[in-house]
Amino acid sequence: MTEPEQILWMSVLVQAVQDLSGADLVARSARAWFASSDKSIGSLTWVCHHLSLDPAAVRQHVLRRPISSLRNLSKNRSRAAVEAA
C-alpha cells in the first residue's frame, strides 16, 4: 500500500473515531463498524491490517474510552495525519 493510501485509510479510521461522538445515528453506525467482525474492503479489520494495526486492540481501545477522550484522540490523530502528508 502506498503512503497516500495509508493516509486515506488512517483518515477513515480517524473519522470513525470522531463519528462515535456525533449524533445518535452517526455514532451508532460508527460503533457498529468498530464492533463488526467483517473482513471485507473498508471494514475495520481490513483497514487495520493495511495500517499494520491489531484490529482487536484498536477496537478495544476505542470502544472502552469515554466520548470526551475520543474527541481529543481524534483531533490529535487528524493533526498527525495532516502533518505526515
PDB file of C-alpha atoms in Angstrom:
ATOM      1  CA  MET A   1       0.000   0.000   0.000  1.00  0.00           C
ATOM      2  CA  THR A   2       1.363   3.430  -0.895  1.00  0.00           C
ATOM      3  CA  GLU A   3       1.746   6.287   1.570  1.00  0.00           C
ATOM      4  CA  PRO A   4      -1.223   8.238   0.138  1.00  0.00           C
ATOM      5  CA  GLU A   5      -3.393   5.136   0.519  1.00  0.00           C
ATOM      6  CA  GLN A   6      -2.236   4.707   4.105  1.00  0.00           C
ATOM      7  CA  ILE A   7      -3.091   8.344   4.829  1.00  0.00           C
ATOM      8  CA  LEU A   8      -6.518   7.829   3.275  1.00  0.00           C
ATOM      9  CA  TRP A   9      -7.320   4.770   5.396  1.00  0.00           C
ATOM     10  CA  MET A  10      -5.928   6.398   8.538  1.00  0.00           C
ATOM     11  CA  SER A  11      -8.290   9.280   7.813  1.00  0.00           C
ATOM     12  CA  VAL A  12     -11.169   6.801   7.577  1.00  0.00           C
ATOM     13  CA  LEU A  13     -10.209   5.403  10.970  1.00  0.00           C
ATOM     14  CA  VAL A  14      -9.923   8.886  12.493  1.00  0.00           C
ATOM     15  CA  GLN A  15     -13.304   9.885  11.054  1.00  0.00           C
ATOM     16  CA  ALA A  16     -14.900   6.776  12.544  1.00  0.00           C
ATOM     17  CA  VAL A  17     -13.491   7.725  15.955  1.00  0.00           C
ATOM     18  CA  GLN A  18     -14.881  11.237  15.544  1.00  0.00           C
ATOM     19  CA  ASP A  19     -18.240   9.819  14.490  1.00  0.00           C
ATOM     20  CA  LEU A  20     -18.524   7.956  17.796  1.00  0.00           C
ATOM     21  CA  SER A  21     -19.096  11.300  19.491  1.00  0.00           C
ATOM     22  CA  GLY A  22     -21.511  12.560  16.838  1.00  0.00           C
ATOM     23  CA  ALA A  23     -25.286  12.461  16.510  1.00  0.00           C
ATOM     24  CA  ASP A  24     -27.033   9.271  17.646  1.00  0.00           C
ATOM     25  CA  LEU A  25     -27.462   7.735  14.185  1.00  0.00           C
ATOM     26  CA  VAL A  26     -23.884   8.507  13.162  1.00  0.00           C
ATOM     27  CA  ALA A  27     -22.495   7.282  16.493  1.00  0.00           C
ATOM     28  CA  ARG A  28     -24.473   4.032  16.254  1.00  0.00           C
ATOM     29  CA  SER A  29     -23.175   3.429  12.755  1.00  0.00           C
ATOM     30  CA  ALA A  30     -19.583   4.092  13.851  1.00  0.00           C
ATOM     31  CA  ARG A  31     -19.974   1.819  16.887  1.00  0.00           C
ATOM     32  CA  ALA A  32     -21.329  -0.942  14.609  1.00  0.00           C
ATOM     33  CA  TRP A  33     -18.333  -0.501  12.272  1.00  0.00           C
ATOM     34  CA  PHE A  34     -15.893  -0.828  15.182  1.00  0.00           C
ATOM     35  CA  ALA A  35     -17.756  -3.826  16.633  1.00  0.00           C
ATOM     36  CA  SER A  36     -18.117  -5.671  13.323  1.00  0.00           C
ATOM     37  CA  SER A  37     -16.121  -8.808  12.557  1.00  0.00           C
ATOM     38  CA  ASP A  38     -16.447  -8.151   8.805  1.00  0.00           C
ATOM     39  CA  LYS A  39     -13.199  -8.543   6.855  1.00  0.00           C
ATOM     40  CA  SER A  40     -14.233  -7.022   3.539  1.00  0.00           C
ATOM     41  CA  ILE A  41     -12.590  -3.968   1.968  1.00  0.00           C
ATOM     42  CA  GLY A  42     -13.241  -0.899   4.096  1.00  0.00           C
ATOM     43  CA  SER A  43     -14.047  -2.832   7.272  1.00  0.00           C
ATOM     44  CA  LEU A  44     -12.203  -2.090  10.500  1.00  0.00           C
ATOM     45  CA  THR A  45     -10.318  -5.373  10.231  1.00  0.00           C
ATOM     46  CA  TRP A  46      -9.257  -4.669   6.641  1.00  0.00           C
ATOM     47  CA  VAL A  47      -8.240  -1.081   7.432  1.00  0.00           C
ATOM     48  CA  CYS A  48      -6.237  -2.142  10.478  1.00  0.00           C
ATOM     49  CA  HIS A  49      -4.391  -4.872   8.601  1.00  0.00           C
ATOM     50  CA  HIS A  50      -3.407  -2.403   5.892  1.00  0.00           C
ATOM     51  CA  LEU A  51      -2.170   0.047   8.529  1.00  0.00           C
ATOM     52  CA  SER A  52      -0.273  -2.694  10.417  1.00  0.00           C
ATOM     53  CA  LEU A  53      -2.565  -2.307  13.425  1.00  0.00           C
ATOM     54  CA  ASP A  54      -4.169  -5.024  15.513  1.00  0.00           C
ATOM     55  CA  PRO A  55      -7.936  -4.699  14.911  1.00  0.00           C
ATOM     56  CA  ALA A  56      -8.809  -6.249  18.285  1.00  0.00           C
ATOM     57  CA  ALA A  57      -6.559  -3.786  20.103  1.00  0.00           C
ATOM     58  CA  VAL A  58      -7.940  -0.821  18.153  1.00  0.00           C
ATOM     59  CA  ARG A  59     -11.496  -1.976  18.786  1.00  0.00           C
ATOM     60  CA  GLN A  60     -10.878  -2.447  22.494  1.00  0.00           C
ATOM     61  CA  HIS A  61      -9.039   0.863  22.842  1.00  0.00           C
ATOM     62  CA  VAL A  62     -11.698   2.886  21.046  1.00  0.00           C
ATOM     63  CA  LEU A  63     -14.879   1.274  22.345  1.00  0.00           C
ATOM     64  CA  ARG A  64     -13.813   1.411  26.001  1.00  0.00           C
ATOM     65  CA  ARG A  65     -12.898   5.101  26.031  1.00  0.00           C
ATOM     66  CA  PRO A  66     -15.266   7.848  27.196  1.00  0.00           C
ATOM     67  CA  ILE A  67     -16.659  10.062  24.416  1.00  0.00           C
ATOM     68  CA  SER A  68     -14.752  13.136  25.654  1.00  0.00           C
ATOM     69  CA  SER A  69     -11.393  11.376  25.356  1.00  0.00           C
ATOM     70  CA  LEU A  70     -12.314  10.104  21.879  1.00  0.00           C
ATOM     71  CA  ARG A  71     -12.784  13.702  20.739  1.00  0.00           C
ATOM     72  CA  ASN A  72      -9.275  14.580  21.916  1.00  0.00           C
ATOM     73  CA  LEU A  73      -7.793  11.385  20.472  1.00  0.00           C
ATOM     74  CA  SER A  74      -9.322  12.001  17.041  1.00  0.00           C
ATOM     75  CA  LYS A  75      -8.136  15.644  16.990  1.00  0.00           C
ATOM     76  CA  ASN A  76      -4.568  14.569  17.733  1.00  0.00           C
ATOM     77  CA  ARG A  77      -4.675  11.816  15.089  1.00  0.00           C
ATOM     78  CA  SER A  78      -6.110  14.238  12.500  1.00  0.00           C
ATOM     79  CA  ARG A  79      -3.266  16.688  13.094  1.00  0.00           C
ATOM     80  CA  ALA A  80      -0.691  13.900  12.857  1.00  0.00           C
ATOM     81  CA  ALA A  81      -2.146  12.618   9.564  1.00  0.00           C
ATOM     82  CA  VAL A  82      -2.103  16.121   8.046  1.00  0.00           C
ATOM     83  CA  GLU A  83       1.455  16.756   9.212  1.00  0.00           C
ATOM     84  CA  ALA A  84       2.582  13.426   7.755  1.00  0.00           C
ATOM     85  CA  ALA A  85       1.198  14.380   4.344  1.00  0.00           C
TER      86      ALA A  85
END
